[in-house]
């Protein structure tokens, strides 16, 4: 979902407006992660053993069904490109003019029937991809620590269910920078005190989300001159 939303933002907003929109979108992700920890704890504790199914399996079932259900309405709520969005009139012209003044490629009808394989080759042959991808892979790799939050917190003495709930505060902070994150990553690896680790994880989380917004903003700005079809593949 994230690449699609990032691409959609890049097709509607000017370069200097995109960072704020990325922050808003990622903040929604942070809040969902915070409440998700509490909800996950409730699901695993209340449904564990129901119908002979373990709690963690119910977690996948409930969240999977909810996500699939919401996806049924997306087709009728998401806007298309500025030049082809139904329900808009004068707003189309304004949106297109704003993007044109900022040098953002809006595509044309000639590329609509282009083979996906040709678009993929164009994306892979663009030098910008090979500069941006390694940097973002590094950031995404660091973000994988979020999968280990319950395990690390569980070592503080909480049960597995309560450990899920304790992950909620980790998504509340959105300040700092990636250098601070590097320091706290090192501290988390070196210090065995689990209370201290919990504090370090909070700081790590804030630096990852802040860095993510900055990295995505830089990427879409760097790819502004790329046609939308190719840009969509590159962002993904």
PDB file of N, CA and C in Angstrom, residues 72 129 158 163 198 201 206 218 233:
ATOM      1  N   UNK A  72     -12.361  -3.230  -0.705  1.00  0.00           N
ATOM      2  CA  UNK A  72     -13.484  -3.288  -1.633  1.00  0.00           C
ATOM      3  C   UNK A  72     -14.014  -1.902  -1.986  1.00  0.00           C
ATOM      4  N   UNK A 129      17.313   5.036 -10.062  1.00  0.00           N
ATOM      5  CA  UNK A 129      16.864   3.885  -9.272  1.00  0.00           C
ATOM      6  C   UNK A 129      18.016   3.270  -8.500  1.00  0.00           C
ATOM      7  N   UNK A 158       7.049  -9.555  30.899  1.00  0.00           N
ATOM      8  CA  UNK A 158       5.630  -9.526  30.561  1.00  0.00           C
ATOM      9  C   UNK A 158       5.241 -10.801  29.817  1.00  0.00           C
ATOM     10  N   UNK A 163       3.031  -8.123  26.237  1.00  0.00           N
ATOM     11  CA  UNK A 163       4.152  -7.596  25.458  1.00  0.00           C
ATOM     12  C   UNK A 163       3.645  -6.922  24.199  1.00  0.00           C
ATOM     13  N   UNK A 198      13.981  -0.780  26.369  1.00  0.00           N
ATOM     14  CA  UNK A 198      12.642  -0.298  26.016  1.00  0.00           C
ATOM     15  C   UNK A 198      12.691   1.187  25.670  1.00  0.00           C
ATOM     16  N   UNK A 201      14.400   1.641  22.310  1.00  0.00           N
ATOM     17  CA  UNK A 201      13.522   1.289  21.191  1.00  0.00           C
ATOM     18  C   UNK A 201      12.602   2.442  20.821  1.00  0.00           C
ATOM     19  N   UNK A 206      11.406   6.597  16.619  1.00  0.00           N
ATOM     20  CA  UNK A 206      11.155   7.973  16.174  1.00  0.00           C
ATOM     21  C   UNK A 206      12.122   8.359  15.055  1.00  0.00           C
ATOM     22  N   UNK A 218      12.618  12.966  -0.711  1.00  0.00           N
ATOM     23  CA  UNK A 218      13.774  13.134  -1.594  1.00  0.00           C
ATOM     24  C   UNK A 218      13.615  12.292  -2.861  1.00  0.00           C
ATOM     25  N   UNK A 233       6.609   2.383 -10.913  1.00  0.00           N
ATOM     26  CA  UNK A 233       7.410   1.155 -10.770  1.00  0.00           C
ATOM     27  C   UNK A 233       8.639   1.425  -9.914  1.00  0.00           C
TER      28      UNK A 233
END
